Amino acid sequence: MLSVVTDAQAQDELRLDLDQLVREGARRMLAAALEAEVDAYLAAHAAERDEGGQRLVVRNGHARQRQVTTTAGAVQVRAPRVDDRRTDLVTGDRIRFRSLLLPPWCRKSPKVAEVLPLLYLHGLSTGDFVPALTAFFGSAAGLSAAVITRLVAAWQADHEAFSRRDLTDRD
């Protein structure tokens, strides 16, 4: 039977539990999507064997756990690893599996990065980003005031380049 929660403390606990539930659901969905991506890669290269008949592309456990900031908050992820022993015929370099869902360098969702210029344009100062992101994402999303200052400089450089582009060939 469903009941309405009227106690303020119980409502706060429910809200906290809901956020944790959303983060856990996001973590599980991301883990399942990464596993499916690796399984598809392994299936696509299952027939490739070396001279001894051993598969050239095999599972190799999981990478270390890392935190990824998403719009659902900070999520802990352990991405599956692949041992790909194939080599590129042209360059001779080893071919490596790279996840399209979660590249090795990715620490935050592109959606998180999209909101940062908007916050700045709406007047959020560089020192206020950390408390605002902590309240919104559950962590500072790896963005200190110095990082925000560098991002602002990059945005300003992009704006300058956009303002100075050549438009003589346009009507």
Short mmCIF file of N, CA and C in Angstrom, two decimals:
data_model
loop_
_atom_site.label_atom_id
_atom_site.label_comp_id
_atom_site.label_asym_id
_atom_site.label_seq_id
_atom_site.Cartn_x
_atom_site.Cartn_y
_atom_site.Cartn_z
N MET A 1 0.83 -1.17 0.00
CA MET A 1 0.00 0.00 0.00
C MET A 1 0.89 1.25 0.00
N LEU A 2 0.53 2.26 -0.78
CA LEU A 2 1.27 3.51 -0.85
C LEU A 2 0.77 4.47 0.21
N SER A 3 1.70 5.27 0.72
CA SER A 3 1.31 6.29 1.69
C SER A 3 2.04 7.58 1.37
N VAL A 4 1.46 8.68 1.82
CA VAL A 4 2.05 9.99 1.59
C VAL A 4 2.95 10.32 2.77
N VAL A 5 4.17 10.76 2.44
CA VAL A 5 5.12 11.12 3.49
C VAL A 5 4.93 12.59 3.80
N THR A 6 4.60 12.91 5.07
CA THR A 6 4.36 14.30 5.46
C THR A 6 5.45 14.84 6.37
N ASP A 7 6.21 13.98 7.01
CA ASP A 7 7.26 14.40 7.91
C ASP A 7 8.41 15.01 7.10
N ALA A 8 8.91 16.19 7.47
CA ALA A 8 9.98 16.88 6.73
C ALA A 8 11.26 16.07 6.71
N GLN A 9 11.63 15.45 7.84
CA GLN A 9 12.85 14.65 7.89
C GLN A 9 12.72 13.43 6.98
N ALA A 10 11.58 12.79 6.99
CA ALA A 10 11.36 11.63 6.12
C ALA A 10 11.41 12.03 4.65
N GLN A 11 10.90 13.23 4.32
CA GLN A 11 10.96 13.70 2.94
C GLN A 11 12.41 13.93 2.51
N ASP A 12 13.23 14.50 3.42
CA ASP A 12 14.64 14.71 3.10
C ASP A 12 15.35 13.38 2.88
N GLU A 13 15.06 12.38 3.72
CA GLU A 13 15.66 11.05 3.56
C GLU A 13 15.22 10.42 2.24
N LEU A 14 13.95 10.60 1.89
CA LEU A 14 13.44 10.05 0.63
C LEU A 14 14.15 10.70 -0.55
N ARG A 15 14.36 12.02 -0.48
CA ARG A 15 15.04 12.73 -1.55
C ARG A 15 16.48 12.23 -1.69
N LEU A 16 17.17 12.05 -0.57
CA LEU A 16 18.53 11.53 -0.62
C LEU A 16 18.54 10.12 -1.21
N ASP A 17 17.61 9.30 -0.78
CA ASP A 17 17.55 7.94 -1.30
C ASP A 17 17.23 7.94 -2.79
N LEU A 18 16.40 8.86 -3.25
CA LEU A 18 16.07 8.94 -4.66
C LEU A 18 17.30 9.30 -5.49
N ASP A 19 18.10 10.26 -5.02
CA ASP A 19 19.33 10.62 -5.73
C ASP A 19 20.29 9.44 -5.78
N GLN A 20 20.43 8.73 -4.67
CA GLN A 20 21.31 7.56 -4.64
C GLN A 20 20.79 6.48 -5.57
N LEU A 21 19.47 6.33 -5.61
CA LEU A 21 18.86 5.34 -6.51
C LEU A 21 19.14 5.69 -7.97
N VAL A 22 19.03 6.95 -8.31
CA VAL A 22 19.29 7.39 -9.68
C VAL A 22 20.75 7.16 -10.05
N ARG A 23 21.67 7.51 -9.13
CA ARG A 23 23.10 7.29 -9.41
C ARG A 23 23.42 5.81 -9.56
N GLU A 24 22.81 4.98 -8.71
CA GLU A 24 23.06 3.53 -8.81
C GLU A 24 22.50 2.99 -10.12
N GLY A 25 21.32 3.47 -10.51
CA GLY A 25 20.76 3.04 -11.79
C GLY A 25 21.63 3.47 -12.96
N ALA A 26 22.15 4.70 -12.90
CA ALA A 26 23.04 5.19 -13.96
C ALA A 26 24.32 4.36 -14.00
N ARG A 27 24.87 4.02 -12.82
CA ARG A 27 26.09 3.21 -12.78
C ARG A 27 25.85 1.84 -13.41
N ARG A 28 24.73 1.21 -13.05
CA ARG A 28 24.43 -0.12 -13.60
C ARG A 28 24.20 -0.07 -15.10
N MET A 29 23.48 0.94 -15.57
CA MET A 29 23.22 1.06 -17.01
C MET A 29 24.51 1.30 -17.78
N LEU A 30 25.38 2.15 -17.24
CA LEU A 30 26.66 2.40 -17.90
C LEU A 30 27.52 1.14 -17.92
N ALA A 31 27.55 0.42 -16.81
CA ALA A 31 28.32 -0.83 -16.76
C ALA A 31 27.78 -1.84 -17.76
N ALA A 32 26.46 -1.96 -17.86
CA ALA A 32 25.85 -2.90 -18.82
C ALA A 32 26.15 -2.48 -20.25
N ALA A 33 26.08 -1.18 -20.53
CA ALA A 33 26.37 -0.69 -21.88
C ALA A 33 27.83 -0.94 -22.25
N LEU A 34 28.74 -0.73 -21.31
CA LEU A 34 30.17 -0.99 -21.57
C LEU A 34 30.42 -2.48 -21.82
N GLU A 35 29.78 -3.33 -21.02
CA GLU A 35 29.91 -4.78 -21.22
C GLU A 35 29.38 -5.18 -22.60
N ALA A 36 28.25 -4.62 -23.00
CA ALA A 36 27.67 -4.94 -24.31
C ALA A 36 28.58 -4.47 -25.44
N GLU A 37 29.19 -3.30 -25.26
CA GLU A 37 30.12 -2.78 -26.27
C GLU A 37 31.32 -3.71 -26.43
N VAL A 38 31.88 -4.18 -25.32
CA VAL A 38 33.03 -5.09 -25.37
C VAL A 38 32.61 -6.43 -25.96
N ASP A 39 31.44 -6.94 -25.56
CA ASP A 39 30.97 -8.22 -26.11
C ASP A 39 30.80 -8.14 -27.63
N ALA A 40 30.27 -7.03 -28.13
CA ALA A 40 30.11 -6.86 -29.58
C ALA A 40 31.46 -6.81 -30.28
N TYR A 41 32.44 -6.14 -29.67
CA TYR A 41 33.78 -6.06 -30.24
C TYR A 41 34.43 -7.44 -30.28
N LEU A 42 34.29 -8.19 -29.19
CA LEU A 42 34.86 -9.54 -29.15
C LEU A 42 34.19 -10.45 -30.18
N ALA A 43 32.88 -10.34 -30.31
CA ALA A 43 32.15 -11.18 -31.28
C ALA A 43 32.57 -10.84 -32.71
N ALA A 44 32.82 -9.56 -32.98
CA ALA A 44 33.22 -9.15 -34.33
C ALA A 44 34.59 -9.69 -34.72
N HIS A 45 35.44 -9.96 -33.73
CA HIS A 45 36.80 -10.42 -34.02
C HIS A 45 37.06 -11.82 -33.48
N ALA A 46 36.01 -12.57 -33.21
CA ALA A 46 36.16 -13.91 -32.63
C ALA A 46 36.87 -14.89 -33.57
N ALA A 47 36.73 -14.70 -34.85
CA ALA A 47 37.31 -15.64 -35.81
C ALA A 47 38.80 -15.40 -36.06
N GLU A 48 39.32 -14.29 -35.62
CA GLU A 48 40.73 -13.97 -35.87
C GLU A 48 41.61 -14.74 -34.88
N ARG A 49 42.53 -15.54 -35.44
CA ARG A 49 43.40 -16.40 -34.62
C ARG A 49 44.85 -16.23 -35.05
N ASP A 50 45.75 -16.56 -34.14
CA ASP A 50 47.17 -16.54 -34.48
C ASP A 50 47.58 -17.89 -35.06
N GLU A 51 48.88 -18.08 -35.30
CA GLU A 51 49.36 -19.32 -35.91
C GLU A 51 49.09 -20.53 -35.01
N GLY A 52 49.04 -20.33 -33.72
CA GLY A 52 48.79 -21.43 -32.78
C GLY A 52 47.32 -21.70 -32.55
N GLY A 53 46.44 -20.97 -33.23
CA GLY A 53 45.01 -21.17 -33.07
C GLY A 53 44.40 -20.40 -31.91
N GLN A 54 45.20 -19.56 -31.24
CA GLN A 54 44.69 -18.76 -30.13
C GLN A 54 43.99 -17.50 -30.64
N ARG A 55 42.93 -17.11 -29.94
CA ARG A 55 42.21 -15.90 -30.33
C ARG A 55 43.10 -14.67 -30.14
N LEU A 56 43.02 -13.73 -31.07
CA LEU A 56 43.82 -12.52 -30.99
C LEU A 56 43.16 -11.43 -30.16
N VAL A 57 41.84 -11.51 -29.99
CA VAL A 57 41.10 -10.50 -29.24
C VAL A 57 40.36 -11.21 -28.11
N VAL A 58 40.75 -10.92 -26.86
CA VAL A 58 40.15 -11.59 -25.70
C VAL A 58 39.87 -10.57 -24.59
N ARG A 59 39.00 -10.95 -23.65
CA ARG A 59 38.73 -10.13 -22.47
C ARG A 59 39.97 -10.12 -21.59
N ASN A 60 40.13 -9.02 -20.85
CA ASN A 60 41.28 -8.89 -19.97
C ASN A 60 40.87 -8.20 -18.66
N GLY A 61 39.81 -8.68 -18.04
CA GLY A 61 39.39 -8.14 -16.75
C GLY A 61 38.75 -6.77 -16.86
N HIS A 62 38.97 -5.96 -15.83
CA HIS A 62 38.41 -4.62 -15.77
C HIS A 62 39.51 -3.62 -15.40
N ALA A 63 39.34 -2.40 -15.85
CA ALA A 63 40.25 -1.32 -15.48
C ALA A 63 39.97 -0.91 -14.04
N ARG A 64 40.84 -0.09 -13.48
CA ARG A 64 40.60 0.41 -12.12
C ARG A 64 39.33 1.25 -12.09
N GLN A 65 38.70 1.25 -10.96
CA GLN A 65 37.48 2.03 -10.80
C GLN A 65 37.82 3.51 -10.87
N ARG A 66 36.97 4.26 -11.57
CA ARG A 66 37.15 5.71 -11.64
C ARG A 66 35.80 6.39 -11.54
N GLN A 67 35.85 7.64 -11.19
CA GLN A 67 34.62 8.41 -11.02
C GLN A 67 34.36 9.22 -12.28
N VAL A 68 33.14 9.13 -12.77
CA VAL A 68 32.71 9.90 -13.94
C VAL A 68 31.54 10.76 -13.51
N THR A 69 31.61 12.05 -13.79
CA THR A 69 30.53 12.95 -13.42
C THR A 69 29.53 13.00 -14.56
N THR A 70 28.29 12.67 -14.24
CA THR A 70 27.20 12.68 -15.22
C THR A 70 26.13 13.63 -14.73
N THR A 71 25.10 13.82 -15.53
CA THR A 71 24.01 14.67 -15.09
C THR A 71 23.25 14.04 -13.93
N ALA A 72 23.43 12.75 -13.71
CA ALA A 72 22.81 12.06 -12.57
C ALA A 72 23.69 12.16 -11.33
N GLY A 73 24.86 12.76 -11.45
CA GLY A 73 25.79 12.88 -10.33
C GLY A 73 27.05 12.07 -10.60
N ALA A 74 27.89 11.98 -9.60
CA ALA A 74 29.15 11.24 -9.73
C ALA A 74 28.86 9.74 -9.67
N VAL A 75 29.38 9.01 -10.65
CA VAL A 75 29.14 7.57 -10.78
C VAL A 75 30.49 6.86 -10.81
N GLN A 76 30.63 5.80 -10.02
CA GLN A 76 31.85 4.99 -10.02
C GLN A 76 31.74 3.94 -11.13
N VAL A 77 32.78 3.83 -11.97
CA VAL A 77 32.74 2.94 -13.13
C VAL A 77 34.00 2.09 -13.17
N ARG A 78 33.83 0.80 -13.48
CA ARG A 78 34.95 -0.10 -13.77
C ARG A 78 34.74 -0.61 -15.19
N ALA A 79 35.45 -0.03 -16.12
CA ALA A 79 35.29 -0.38 -17.53
C ALA A 79 35.97 -1.71 -17.84
N PRO A 80 35.34 -2.56 -18.65
CA PRO A 80 35.99 -3.81 -19.05
C PRO A 80 37.18 -3.53 -19.97
N ARG A 81 38.19 -4.40 -19.88
CA ARG A 81 39.38 -4.25 -20.72
C ARG A 81 39.42 -5.36 -21.76
N VAL A 82 40.11 -5.08 -22.87
CA VAL A 82 40.26 -6.02 -23.97
C VAL A 82 41.73 -6.13 -24.30
N ASP A 83 42.21 -7.36 -24.47
CA ASP A 83 43.58 -7.59 -24.94
C ASP A 83 43.49 -7.89 -26.43
N ASP A 84 43.85 -6.90 -27.23
CA ASP A 84 43.80 -7.02 -28.69
C ASP A 84 45.23 -7.17 -29.18
N ARG A 85 45.59 -8.37 -29.65
CA ARG A 85 46.97 -8.66 -30.07
C ARG A 85 47.19 -8.46 -31.57
N ARG A 86 46.20 -7.93 -32.25
CA ARG A 86 46.34 -7.69 -33.69
C ARG A 86 47.24 -6.49 -33.93
N THR A 87 47.85 -6.43 -35.11
CA THR A 87 48.68 -5.28 -35.49
C THR A 87 48.18 -4.70 -36.80
N ASP A 88 48.36 -3.40 -36.93
CA ASP A 88 48.00 -2.70 -38.16
C ASP A 88 48.99 -3.10 -39.24
N LEU A 89 48.51 -3.55 -40.38
CA LEU A 89 49.39 -4.02 -41.45
C LEU A 89 50.21 -2.89 -42.06
N VAL A 90 49.72 -1.67 -42.04
CA VAL A 90 50.43 -0.54 -42.65
C VAL A 90 51.51 0.00 -41.71
N THR A 91 51.14 0.30 -40.48
CA THR A 91 52.08 0.94 -39.54
C THR A 91 52.83 -0.06 -38.67
N GLY A 92 52.27 -1.23 -38.47
CA GLY A 92 52.88 -2.21 -37.59
C GLY A 92 52.54 -2.00 -36.12
N ASP A 93 51.75 -0.97 -35.82
CA ASP A 93 51.35 -0.69 -34.44
C ASP A 93 50.25 -1.65 -34.01
N ARG A 94 50.19 -1.91 -32.70
CA ARG A 94 49.11 -2.75 -32.17
C ARG A 94 47.78 -2.03 -32.26
N ILE A 95 46.76 -2.77 -32.59
CA ILE A 95 45.41 -2.23 -32.61
C ILE A 95 44.89 -2.29 -31.18
N ARG A 96 44.26 -1.23 -30.74
CA ARG A 96 43.74 -1.17 -29.37
C ARG A 96 42.25 -0.90 -29.39
N PHE A 97 41.57 -1.54 -28.47
CA PHE A 97 40.15 -1.28 -28.29
C PHE A 97 39.98 0.03 -27.53
N ARG A 98 39.14 0.91 -28.06
CA ARG A 98 38.78 2.16 -27.39
C ARG A 98 37.27 2.24 -27.32
N SER A 99 36.74 2.37 -26.14
CA SER A 99 35.31 2.48 -25.95
C SER A 99 34.80 3.78 -26.54
N LEU A 100 33.72 3.71 -27.29
CA LEU A 100 33.09 4.92 -27.79
C LEU A 100 32.20 5.55 -26.72
N LEU A 101 31.71 4.73 -25.81
CA LEU A 101 30.85 5.24 -24.74
C LEU A 101 31.64 5.98 -23.67
N LEU A 102 32.79 5.44 -23.31
CA LEU A 102 33.58 6.01 -22.22
C LEU A 102 35.06 5.94 -22.59
N PRO A 103 35.56 6.95 -23.31
CA PRO A 103 36.98 6.95 -23.66
C PRO A 103 37.85 6.99 -22.40
N PRO A 104 39.11 6.55 -22.50
CA PRO A 104 39.98 6.47 -21.32
C PRO A 104 40.17 7.81 -20.61
N TRP A 105 40.14 8.90 -21.32
CA TRP A 105 40.38 10.21 -20.73
C TRP A 105 39.13 10.84 -20.14
N CYS A 106 37.96 10.28 -20.40
CA CYS A 106 36.69 10.90 -20.02
C CYS A 106 36.46 10.82 -18.51
N ARG A 107 36.27 11.98 -17.89
CA ARG A 107 35.97 12.05 -16.46
C ARG A 107 34.62 12.72 -16.20
N LYS A 108 34.06 13.34 -17.24
CA LYS A 108 32.74 13.94 -17.09
C LYS A 108 31.99 13.87 -18.40
N SER A 109 30.69 13.78 -18.28
CA SER A 109 29.81 13.71 -19.43
C SER A 109 29.90 14.99 -20.25
N PRO A 110 29.81 14.91 -21.57
CA PRO A 110 29.80 16.14 -22.38
C PRO A 110 28.66 17.08 -21.98
N LYS A 111 27.56 16.55 -21.48
CA LYS A 111 26.45 17.39 -21.04
C LYS A 111 26.86 18.28 -19.88
N VAL A 112 27.73 17.78 -19.00
CA VAL A 112 28.22 18.58 -17.88
C VAL A 112 29.06 19.74 -18.43
N ALA A 113 29.91 19.46 -19.42
CA ALA A 113 30.75 20.51 -20.00
C ALA A 113 29.92 21.56 -20.73
N GLU A 114 28.77 21.17 -21.29
CA GLU A 114 27.92 22.11 -22.01
C GLU A 114 27.28 23.13 -21.09
N VAL A 115 27.03 22.77 -19.85
CA VAL A 115 26.35 23.67 -18.93
C VAL A 115 27.30 24.72 -18.35
N LEU A 116 28.60 24.48 -18.37
CA LEU A 116 29.55 25.40 -17.76
C LEU A 116 29.55 26.79 -18.39
N PRO A 117 29.62 26.92 -19.73
CA PRO A 117 29.57 28.27 -20.30
C PRO A 117 28.26 28.99 -19.98
N LEU A 118 27.18 28.26 -19.92
CA LEU A 118 25.89 28.88 -19.59
C LEU A 118 25.90 29.45 -18.18
N LEU A 119 26.47 28.70 -17.25
CA LEU A 119 26.56 29.20 -15.88
C LEU A 119 27.41 30.47 -15.83
N TYR A 120 28.50 30.47 -16.58
CA TYR A 120 29.38 31.64 -16.60
C TYR A 120 28.67 32.84 -17.23
N LEU A 121 27.97 32.61 -18.35
CA LEU A 121 27.27 33.70 -19.03
C LEU A 121 26.14 34.28 -18.18
N HIS A 122 25.58 33.46 -17.31
CA HIS A 122 24.51 33.94 -16.44
C HIS A 122 25.04 34.56 -15.15
N GLY A 123 26.36 34.74 -15.08
CA GLY A 123 26.93 35.52 -13.99
C GLY A 123 27.53 34.74 -12.84
N LEU A 124 27.65 33.43 -12.95
CA LEU A 124 28.26 32.67 -11.87
C LEU A 124 29.77 32.93 -11.90
N SER A 125 30.33 33.39 -10.79
CA SER A 125 31.75 33.71 -10.75
C SER A 125 32.57 32.43 -10.65
N THR A 126 33.85 32.55 -10.98
CA THR A 126 34.72 31.36 -11.00
C THR A 126 34.81 30.71 -9.63
N GLY A 127 34.76 31.50 -8.56
CA GLY A 127 34.83 30.94 -7.22
C GLY A 127 33.55 30.24 -6.79
N ASP A 128 32.44 30.53 -7.48
CA ASP A 128 31.16 29.94 -7.11
C ASP A 128 30.86 28.63 -7.84
N PHE A 129 31.70 28.26 -8.81
CA PHE A 129 31.44 27.04 -9.56
C PHE A 129 31.51 25.79 -8.68
N VAL A 130 32.54 25.72 -7.82
CA VAL A 130 32.73 24.52 -7.00
C VAL A 130 31.53 24.27 -6.09
N PRO A 131 31.06 25.27 -5.31
CA PRO A 131 29.88 24.99 -4.47
C PRO A 131 28.63 24.67 -5.30
N ALA A 132 28.47 25.35 -6.43
CA ALA A 132 27.29 25.11 -7.26
C ALA A 132 27.32 23.70 -7.84
N LEU A 133 28.48 23.28 -8.35
CA LEU A 133 28.58 21.95 -8.94
C LEU A 133 28.48 20.87 -7.87
N THR A 134 29.01 21.15 -6.69
CA THR A 134 28.91 20.18 -5.60
C THR A 134 27.45 19.95 -5.23
N ALA A 135 26.69 21.03 -5.17
CA ALA A 135 25.27 20.91 -4.83
C ALA A 135 24.50 20.20 -5.95
N PHE A 136 24.89 20.44 -7.19
CA PHE A 136 24.14 19.89 -8.32
C PHE A 136 24.53 18.45 -8.65
N PHE A 137 25.84 18.18 -8.72
CA PHE A 137 26.33 16.87 -9.15
C PHE A 137 26.76 15.96 -8.02
N GLY A 138 26.83 16.47 -6.80
CA GLY A 138 27.29 15.65 -5.69
C GLY A 138 28.80 15.68 -5.53
N SER A 139 29.50 16.36 -6.42
CA SER A 139 30.95 16.55 -6.32
C SER A 139 31.28 17.82 -7.08
N ALA A 140 32.52 18.26 -6.95
CA ALA A 140 32.93 19.49 -7.64
C ALA A 140 33.19 19.23 -9.12
N ALA A 141 33.02 18.00 -9.57
CA ALA A 141 33.20 17.62 -10.97
C ALA A 141 34.61 17.91 -11.47
N GLY A 142 35.58 17.97 -10.56
CA GLY A 142 36.96 18.19 -10.95
C GLY A 142 37.23 19.57 -11.48
N LEU A 143 36.42 20.55 -11.08
CA LEU A 143 36.57 21.90 -11.61
C LEU A 143 36.86 22.88 -10.49
N SER A 144 38.11 23.26 -10.37
CA SER A 144 38.49 24.27 -9.40
C SER A 144 38.34 25.65 -10.04
N ALA A 145 38.54 26.70 -9.25
CA ALA A 145 38.47 28.06 -9.78
C ALA A 145 39.53 28.26 -10.87
N ALA A 146 40.71 27.66 -10.71
CA ALA A 146 41.77 27.80 -11.72
C ALA A 146 41.37 27.14 -13.03
N VAL A 147 40.72 25.99 -12.96
CA VAL A 147 40.26 25.31 -14.18
C VAL A 147 39.20 26.15 -14.87
N ILE A 148 38.28 26.72 -14.10
CA ILE A 148 37.24 27.57 -14.69
C ILE A 148 37.87 28.79 -15.34
N THR A 149 38.89 29.37 -14.72
CA THR A 149 39.58 30.53 -15.30
C THR A 149 40.22 30.16 -16.63
N ARG A 150 40.83 28.98 -16.72
CA ARG A 150 41.41 28.52 -17.99
C ARG A 150 40.33 28.31 -19.03
N LEU A 151 39.19 27.73 -18.62
CA LEU A 151 38.09 27.52 -19.56
C LEU A 151 37.56 28.86 -20.07
N VAL A 152 37.44 29.84 -19.19
CA VAL A 152 36.96 31.17 -19.60
C VAL A 152 37.92 31.77 -20.62
N ALA A 153 39.22 31.63 -20.39
CA ALA A 153 40.21 32.14 -21.35
C ALA A 153 40.06 31.45 -22.70
N ALA A 154 39.81 30.15 -22.70
CA ALA A 154 39.62 29.41 -23.95
C ALA A 154 38.33 29.87 -24.64
N TRP A 155 37.26 30.08 -23.87
CA TRP A 155 36.00 30.55 -24.46
C TRP A 155 36.18 31.93 -25.07
N GLN A 156 36.93 32.80 -24.37
CA GLN A 156 37.16 34.14 -24.90
C GLN A 156 37.99 34.08 -26.18
N ALA A 157 38.97 33.18 -26.23
CA ALA A 157 39.77 33.02 -27.45
C ALA A 157 38.89 32.51 -28.59
N ASP A 158 38.00 31.58 -28.30
CA ASP A 158 37.07 31.09 -29.32
C ASP A 158 36.18 32.22 -29.82
N HIS A 159 35.73 33.06 -28.91
CA HIS A 159 34.87 34.19 -29.29
C HIS A 159 35.64 35.17 -30.17
N GLU A 160 36.89 35.47 -29.81
CA GLU A 160 37.72 36.36 -30.62
C GLU A 160 37.91 35.80 -32.03
N ALA A 161 38.22 34.50 -32.13
CA ALA A 161 38.40 33.88 -33.45
C ALA A 161 37.11 33.93 -34.25
N PHE A 162 35.99 33.72 -33.58
CA PHE A 162 34.69 33.78 -34.26
C PHE A 162 34.41 35.20 -34.74
N SER A 163 34.74 36.19 -33.93
CA SER A 163 34.48 37.60 -34.28
C SER A 163 35.36 38.07 -35.43
N ARG A 164 36.56 37.51 -35.55
CA ARG A 164 37.52 37.95 -36.57
C ARG A 164 37.52 37.08 -37.82
N ARG A 165 36.60 36.15 -37.94
CA ARG A 165 36.60 35.26 -39.12
C ARG A 165 36.30 36.08 -40.39
N ASP A 166 36.79 35.59 -41.49
CA ASP A 166 36.64 36.28 -42.77
C ASP A 166 35.25 36.01 -43.33
N LEU A 167 34.52 37.05 -43.61
CA LEU A 167 33.16 36.93 -44.16
C LEU A 167 33.04 37.55 -45.55
N THR A 168 34.17 37.81 -46.20
CA THR A 168 34.12 38.48 -47.51
C THR A 168 33.45 37.63 -48.58
N ASP A 169 33.48 36.32 -48.43
CA ASP A 169 32.84 35.45 -49.42
C ASP A 169 31.36 35.20 -49.13
N ARG A 170 30.82 35.84 -48.11
CA ARG A 170 29.42 35.68 -47.73
C ARG A 170 28.62 36.91 -48.16
N ASP A 171 27.35 36.70 -48.38
CA ASP A 171 26.47 37.80 -48.77
C ASP A 171 26.00 38.53 -47.52
#
